[in-house]
Short mmCIF file of N, CA and C in Angstrom, two decimals:
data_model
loop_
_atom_site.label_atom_id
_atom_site.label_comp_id
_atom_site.label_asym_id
_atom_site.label_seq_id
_atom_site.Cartn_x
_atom_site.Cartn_y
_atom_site.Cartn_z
N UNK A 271 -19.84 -24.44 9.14
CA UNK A 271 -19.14 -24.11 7.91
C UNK A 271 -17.99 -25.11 7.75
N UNK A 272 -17.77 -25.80 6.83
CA UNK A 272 -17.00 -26.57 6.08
C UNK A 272 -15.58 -25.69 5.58
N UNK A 273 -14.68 -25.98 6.02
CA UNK A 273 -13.35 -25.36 4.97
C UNK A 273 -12.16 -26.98 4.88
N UNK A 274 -12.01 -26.58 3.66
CA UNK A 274 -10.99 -27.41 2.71
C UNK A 274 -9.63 -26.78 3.32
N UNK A 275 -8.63 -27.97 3.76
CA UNK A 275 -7.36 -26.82 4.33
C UNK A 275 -6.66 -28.69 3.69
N UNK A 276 -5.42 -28.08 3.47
CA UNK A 276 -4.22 -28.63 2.73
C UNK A 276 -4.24 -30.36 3.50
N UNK A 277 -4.51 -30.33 4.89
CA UNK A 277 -4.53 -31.60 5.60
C UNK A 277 -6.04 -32.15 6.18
N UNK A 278 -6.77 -31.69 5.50
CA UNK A 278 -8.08 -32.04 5.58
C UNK A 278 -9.37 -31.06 5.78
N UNK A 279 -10.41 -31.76 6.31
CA UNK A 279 -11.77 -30.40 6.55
C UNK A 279 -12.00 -30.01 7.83
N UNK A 280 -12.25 -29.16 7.77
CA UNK A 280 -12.53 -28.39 9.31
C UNK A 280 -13.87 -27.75 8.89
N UNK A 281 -14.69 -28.46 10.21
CA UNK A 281 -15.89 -28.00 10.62
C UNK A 281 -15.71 -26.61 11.70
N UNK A 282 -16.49 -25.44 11.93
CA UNK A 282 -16.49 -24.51 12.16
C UNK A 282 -18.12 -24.52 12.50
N UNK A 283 -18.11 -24.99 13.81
CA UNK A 283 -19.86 -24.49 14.38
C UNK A 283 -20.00 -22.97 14.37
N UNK A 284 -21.18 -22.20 13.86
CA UNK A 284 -21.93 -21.42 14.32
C UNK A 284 -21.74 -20.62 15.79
N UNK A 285 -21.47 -21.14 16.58
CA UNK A 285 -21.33 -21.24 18.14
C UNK A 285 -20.12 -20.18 18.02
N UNK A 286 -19.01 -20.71 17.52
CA UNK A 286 -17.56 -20.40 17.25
C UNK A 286 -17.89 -19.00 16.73
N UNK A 287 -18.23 -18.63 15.91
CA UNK A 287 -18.59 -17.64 15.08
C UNK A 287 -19.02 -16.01 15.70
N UNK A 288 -20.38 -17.22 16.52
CA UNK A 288 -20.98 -15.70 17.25
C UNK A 288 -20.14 -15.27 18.24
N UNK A 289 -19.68 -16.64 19.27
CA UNK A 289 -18.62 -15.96 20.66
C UNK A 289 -17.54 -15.30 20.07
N UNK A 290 -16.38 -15.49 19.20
CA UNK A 290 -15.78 -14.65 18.93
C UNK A 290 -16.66 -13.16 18.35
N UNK A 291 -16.91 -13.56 17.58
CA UNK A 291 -17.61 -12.00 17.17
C UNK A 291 -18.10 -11.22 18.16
N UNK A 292 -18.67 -11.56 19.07
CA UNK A 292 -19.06 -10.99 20.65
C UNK A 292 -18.10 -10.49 21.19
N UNK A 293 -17.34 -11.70 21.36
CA UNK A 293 -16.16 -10.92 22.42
C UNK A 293 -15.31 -9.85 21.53
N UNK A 294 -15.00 -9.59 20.46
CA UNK A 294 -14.42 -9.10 19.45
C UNK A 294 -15.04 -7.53 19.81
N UNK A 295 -16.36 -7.82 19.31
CA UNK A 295 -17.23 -6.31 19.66
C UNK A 295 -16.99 -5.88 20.81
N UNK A 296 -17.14 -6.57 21.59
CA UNK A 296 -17.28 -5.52 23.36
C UNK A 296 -15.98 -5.74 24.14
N UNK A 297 -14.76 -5.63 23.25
CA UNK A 297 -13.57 -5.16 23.57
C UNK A 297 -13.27 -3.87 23.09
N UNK A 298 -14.28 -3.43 21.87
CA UNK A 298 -13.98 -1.63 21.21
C UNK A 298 -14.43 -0.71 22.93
N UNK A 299 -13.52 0.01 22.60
CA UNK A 299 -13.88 1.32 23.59
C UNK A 299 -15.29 1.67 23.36
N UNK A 300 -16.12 1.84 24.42
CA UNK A 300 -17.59 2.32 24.13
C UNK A 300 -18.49 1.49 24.05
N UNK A 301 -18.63 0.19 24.22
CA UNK A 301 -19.33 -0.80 23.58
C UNK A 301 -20.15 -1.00 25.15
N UNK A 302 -20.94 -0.99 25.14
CA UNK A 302 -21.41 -1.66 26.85
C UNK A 302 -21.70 -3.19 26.95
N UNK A 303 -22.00 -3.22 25.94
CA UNK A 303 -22.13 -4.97 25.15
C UNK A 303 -23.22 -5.42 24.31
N UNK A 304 -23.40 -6.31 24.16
CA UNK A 304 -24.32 -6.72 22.99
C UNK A 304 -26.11 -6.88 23.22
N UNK A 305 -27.03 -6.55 22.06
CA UNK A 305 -28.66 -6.16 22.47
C UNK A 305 -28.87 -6.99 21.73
N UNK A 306 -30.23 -7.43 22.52
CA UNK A 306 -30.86 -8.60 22.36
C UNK A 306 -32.71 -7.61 22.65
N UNK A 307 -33.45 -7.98 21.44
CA UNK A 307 -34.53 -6.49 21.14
C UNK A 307 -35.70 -8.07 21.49
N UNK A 308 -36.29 -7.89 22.55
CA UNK A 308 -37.44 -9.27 23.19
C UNK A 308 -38.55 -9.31 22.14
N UNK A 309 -38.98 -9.38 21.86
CA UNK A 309 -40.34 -10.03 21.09
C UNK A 309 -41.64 -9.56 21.94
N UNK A 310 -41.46 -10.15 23.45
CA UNK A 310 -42.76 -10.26 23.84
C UNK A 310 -43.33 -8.60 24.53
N UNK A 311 -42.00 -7.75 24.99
CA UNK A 311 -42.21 -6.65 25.39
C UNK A 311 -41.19 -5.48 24.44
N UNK A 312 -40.85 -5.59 23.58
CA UNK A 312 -40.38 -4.82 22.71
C UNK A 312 -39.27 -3.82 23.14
N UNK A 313 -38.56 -4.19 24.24
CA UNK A 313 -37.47 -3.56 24.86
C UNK A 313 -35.89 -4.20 24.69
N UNK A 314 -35.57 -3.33 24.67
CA UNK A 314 -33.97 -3.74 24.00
C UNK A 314 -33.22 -4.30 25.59
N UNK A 315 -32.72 -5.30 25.72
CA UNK A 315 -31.87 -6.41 26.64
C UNK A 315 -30.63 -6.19 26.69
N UNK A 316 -29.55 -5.63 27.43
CA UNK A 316 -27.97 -6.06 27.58
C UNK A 316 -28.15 -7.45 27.71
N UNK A 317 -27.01 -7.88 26.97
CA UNK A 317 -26.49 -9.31 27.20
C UNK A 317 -25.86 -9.63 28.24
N UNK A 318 -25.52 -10.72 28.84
CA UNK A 318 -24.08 -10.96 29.55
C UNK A 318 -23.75 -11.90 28.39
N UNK A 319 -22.41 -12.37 29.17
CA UNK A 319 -21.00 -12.46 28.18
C UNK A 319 -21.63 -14.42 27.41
N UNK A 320 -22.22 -14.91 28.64
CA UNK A 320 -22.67 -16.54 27.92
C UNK A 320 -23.93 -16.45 27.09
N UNK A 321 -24.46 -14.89 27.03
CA UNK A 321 -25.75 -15.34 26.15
C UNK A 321 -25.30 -14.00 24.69
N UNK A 322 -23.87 -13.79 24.55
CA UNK A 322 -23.82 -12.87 24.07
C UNK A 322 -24.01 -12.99 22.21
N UNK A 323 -24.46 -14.50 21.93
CA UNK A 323 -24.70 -14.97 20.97
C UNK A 323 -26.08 -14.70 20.07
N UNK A 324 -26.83 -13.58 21.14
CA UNK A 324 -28.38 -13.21 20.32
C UNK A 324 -28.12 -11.85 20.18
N UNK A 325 -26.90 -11.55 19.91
CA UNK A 325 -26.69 -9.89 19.72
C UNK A 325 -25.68 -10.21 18.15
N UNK A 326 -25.73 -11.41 17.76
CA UNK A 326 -24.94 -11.45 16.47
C UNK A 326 -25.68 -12.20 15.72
N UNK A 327 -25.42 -12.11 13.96
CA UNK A 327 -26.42 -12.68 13.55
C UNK A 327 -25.41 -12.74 12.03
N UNK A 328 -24.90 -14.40 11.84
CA UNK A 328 -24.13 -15.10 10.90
C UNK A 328 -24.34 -15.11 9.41
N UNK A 329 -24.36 -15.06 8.32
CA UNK A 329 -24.96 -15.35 7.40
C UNK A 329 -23.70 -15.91 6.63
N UNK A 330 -23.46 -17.27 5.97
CA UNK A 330 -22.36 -17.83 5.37
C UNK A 330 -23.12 -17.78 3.94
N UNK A 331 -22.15 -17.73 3.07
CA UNK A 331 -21.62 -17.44 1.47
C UNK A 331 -21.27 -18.46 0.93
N UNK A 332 -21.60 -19.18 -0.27
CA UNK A 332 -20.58 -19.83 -0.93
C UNK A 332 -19.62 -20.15 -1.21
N UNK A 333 -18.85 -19.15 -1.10
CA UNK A 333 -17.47 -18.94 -0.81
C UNK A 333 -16.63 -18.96 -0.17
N UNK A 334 -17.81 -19.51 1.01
CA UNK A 334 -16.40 -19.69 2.40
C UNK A 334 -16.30 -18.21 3.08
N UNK A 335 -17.29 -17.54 2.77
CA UNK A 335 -16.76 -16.35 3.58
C UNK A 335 -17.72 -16.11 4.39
N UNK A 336 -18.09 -15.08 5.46
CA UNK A 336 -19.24 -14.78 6.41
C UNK A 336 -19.72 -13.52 6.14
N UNK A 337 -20.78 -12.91 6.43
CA UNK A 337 -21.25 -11.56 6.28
C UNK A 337 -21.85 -11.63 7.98
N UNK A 338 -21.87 -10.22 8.78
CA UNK A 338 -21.56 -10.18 9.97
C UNK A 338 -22.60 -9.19 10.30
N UNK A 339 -23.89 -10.01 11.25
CA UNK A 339 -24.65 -8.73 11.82
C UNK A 339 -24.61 -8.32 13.18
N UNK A 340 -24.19 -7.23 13.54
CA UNK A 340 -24.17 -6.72 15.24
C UNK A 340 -25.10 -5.98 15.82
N UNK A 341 -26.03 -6.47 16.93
CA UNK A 341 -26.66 -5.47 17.73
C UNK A 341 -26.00 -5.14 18.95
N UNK A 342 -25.72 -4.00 18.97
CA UNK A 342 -24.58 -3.17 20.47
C UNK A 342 -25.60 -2.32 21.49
N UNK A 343 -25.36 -2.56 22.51
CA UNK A 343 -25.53 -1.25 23.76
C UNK A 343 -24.12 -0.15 23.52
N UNK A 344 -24.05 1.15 23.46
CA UNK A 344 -22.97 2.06 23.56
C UNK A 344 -23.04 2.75 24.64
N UNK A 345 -21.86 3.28 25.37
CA UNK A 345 -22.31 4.34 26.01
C UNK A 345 -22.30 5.92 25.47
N UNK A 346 -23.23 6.26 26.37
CA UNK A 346 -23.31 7.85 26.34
C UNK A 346 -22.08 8.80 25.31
N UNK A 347 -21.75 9.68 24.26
CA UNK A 347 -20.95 10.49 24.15
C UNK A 347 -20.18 10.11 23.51
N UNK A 348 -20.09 8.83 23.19
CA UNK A 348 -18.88 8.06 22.49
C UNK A 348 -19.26 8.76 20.98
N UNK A 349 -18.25 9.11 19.80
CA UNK A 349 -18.15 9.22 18.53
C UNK A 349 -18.18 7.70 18.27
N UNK A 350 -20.07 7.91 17.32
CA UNK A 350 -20.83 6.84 17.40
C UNK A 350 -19.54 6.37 15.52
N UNK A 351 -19.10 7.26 14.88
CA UNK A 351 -18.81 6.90 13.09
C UNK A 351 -17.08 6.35 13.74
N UNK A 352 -16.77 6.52 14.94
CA UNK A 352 -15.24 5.82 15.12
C UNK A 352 -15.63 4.79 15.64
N UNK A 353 -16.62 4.82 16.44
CA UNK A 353 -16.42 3.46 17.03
C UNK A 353 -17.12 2.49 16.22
N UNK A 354 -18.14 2.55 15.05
CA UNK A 354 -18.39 1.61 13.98
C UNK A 354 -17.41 0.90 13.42
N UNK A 355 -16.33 2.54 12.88
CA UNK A 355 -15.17 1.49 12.26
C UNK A 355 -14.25 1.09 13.22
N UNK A 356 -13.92 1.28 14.41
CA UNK A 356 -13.03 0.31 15.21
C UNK A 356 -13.78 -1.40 15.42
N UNK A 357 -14.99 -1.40 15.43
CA UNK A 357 -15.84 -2.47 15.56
C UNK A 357 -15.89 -2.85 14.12
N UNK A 358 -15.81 -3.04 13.55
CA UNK A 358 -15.87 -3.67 11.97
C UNK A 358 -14.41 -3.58 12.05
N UNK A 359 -13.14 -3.09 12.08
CA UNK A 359 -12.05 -3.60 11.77
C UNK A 359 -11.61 -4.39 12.59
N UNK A 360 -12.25 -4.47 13.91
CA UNK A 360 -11.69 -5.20 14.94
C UNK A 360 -12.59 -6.78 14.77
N UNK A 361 -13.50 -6.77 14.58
CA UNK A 361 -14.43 -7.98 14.24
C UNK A 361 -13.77 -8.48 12.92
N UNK A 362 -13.70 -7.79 11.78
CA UNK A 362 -12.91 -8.68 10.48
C UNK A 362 -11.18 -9.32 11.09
N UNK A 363 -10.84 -8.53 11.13
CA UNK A 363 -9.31 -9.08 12.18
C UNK A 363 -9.40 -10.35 12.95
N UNK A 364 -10.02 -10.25 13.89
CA UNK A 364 -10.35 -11.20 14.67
C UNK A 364 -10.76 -12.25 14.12
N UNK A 365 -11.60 -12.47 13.57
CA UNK A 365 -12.79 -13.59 12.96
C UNK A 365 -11.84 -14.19 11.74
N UNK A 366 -11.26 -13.26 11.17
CA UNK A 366 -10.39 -13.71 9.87
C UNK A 366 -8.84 -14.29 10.90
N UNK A 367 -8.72 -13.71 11.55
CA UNK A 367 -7.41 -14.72 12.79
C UNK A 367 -7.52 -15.37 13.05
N UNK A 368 -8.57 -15.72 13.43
CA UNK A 368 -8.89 -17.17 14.68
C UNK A 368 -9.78 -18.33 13.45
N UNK A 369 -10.25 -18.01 12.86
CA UNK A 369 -11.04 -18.65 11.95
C UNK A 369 -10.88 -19.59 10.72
N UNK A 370 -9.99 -18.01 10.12
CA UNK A 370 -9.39 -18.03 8.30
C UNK A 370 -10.32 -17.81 7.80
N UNK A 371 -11.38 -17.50 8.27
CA UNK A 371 -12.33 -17.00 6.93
C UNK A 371 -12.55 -15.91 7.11
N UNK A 372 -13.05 -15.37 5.59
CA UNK A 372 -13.04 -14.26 4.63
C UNK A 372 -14.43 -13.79 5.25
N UNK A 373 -14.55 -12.82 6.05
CA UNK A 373 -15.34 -11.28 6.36
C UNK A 373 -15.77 -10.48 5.23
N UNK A 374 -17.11 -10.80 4.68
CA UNK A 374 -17.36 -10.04 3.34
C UNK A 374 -18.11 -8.33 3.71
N UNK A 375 -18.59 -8.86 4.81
CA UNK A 375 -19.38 -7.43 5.34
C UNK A 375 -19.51 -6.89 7.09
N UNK A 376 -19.11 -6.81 7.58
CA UNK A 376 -19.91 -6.07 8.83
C UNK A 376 -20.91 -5.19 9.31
N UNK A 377 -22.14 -5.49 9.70
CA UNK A 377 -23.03 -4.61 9.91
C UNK A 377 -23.13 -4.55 11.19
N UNK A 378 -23.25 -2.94 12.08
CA UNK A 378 -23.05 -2.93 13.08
C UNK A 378 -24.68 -1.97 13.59
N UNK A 379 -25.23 -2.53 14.10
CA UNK A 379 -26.61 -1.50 14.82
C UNK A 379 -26.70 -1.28 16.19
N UNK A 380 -26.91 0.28 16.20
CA UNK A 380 -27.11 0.46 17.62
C UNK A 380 -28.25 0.64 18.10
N UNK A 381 -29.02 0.01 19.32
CA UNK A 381 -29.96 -0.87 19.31
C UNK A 381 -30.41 0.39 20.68
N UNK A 382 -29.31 0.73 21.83
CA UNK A 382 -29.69 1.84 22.80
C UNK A 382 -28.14 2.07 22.87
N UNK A 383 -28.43 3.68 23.70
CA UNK A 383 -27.13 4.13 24.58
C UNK A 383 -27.32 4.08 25.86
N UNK A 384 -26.49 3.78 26.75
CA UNK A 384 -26.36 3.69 28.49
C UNK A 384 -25.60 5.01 28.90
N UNK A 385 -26.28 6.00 29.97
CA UNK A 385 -25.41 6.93 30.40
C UNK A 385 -25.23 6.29 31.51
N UNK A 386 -23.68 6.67 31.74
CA UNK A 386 -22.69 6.56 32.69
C UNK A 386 -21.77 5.05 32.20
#
């Protein structure tokens, strides 16, 4: 992504995008971390933290802004409608901090739950 800033352009890889958004997500209380759903055996994957980039999914706007897709592991018991919106306010915050760009949507899916 390209942004126009007062002293020139700034490139913004993709890369940038998903790791923050990752780490962003699986700092909410409850989060076990990010799912990654395989293809070849149809079972949902925890991530670790260097591959946590196939549990997010980018889509850029015209406008310079991003729309935001999340696949999460949760645990067990957690109030699944608080911790959506702590994860969407905590992902727009973040991404719009470190970034400057404009968060048009957050979509957050839960993919499994982990007990314990």
């Amino acid at each position: 992504m390209k942004l126009q800033t007062d002293k020139g352009e700034v490139l913004i890889s993709s890369d940038v995008f998903t790791n923050i958004t990752g780490a962003a997500a699986t700092n909410c209380f409850g989060v076990k971390g990010m799912a990654f759903r395989s293809m070849t055996d149809g079972l949902v994957h925890l991530l670790r933290r260097e591959s946590m980039a196939k549990g997010v999914h980018v889509t850029y706007h015209e406008d310079n802004s991003v729309s935001i897709e999340l696949h999460i592991i949760i645990d067990h018991g957690v109030n699944i409608t608080a911790l959506c919106r702590s994860i969407i306010s905590e992902v727009r915050y973040i991404v719009n901090k470190t970034t400057g760009v404009e968060v048009k949507s957050v979509d957050v899916f839960i993919d499994s739950m982990v007990i314990g």
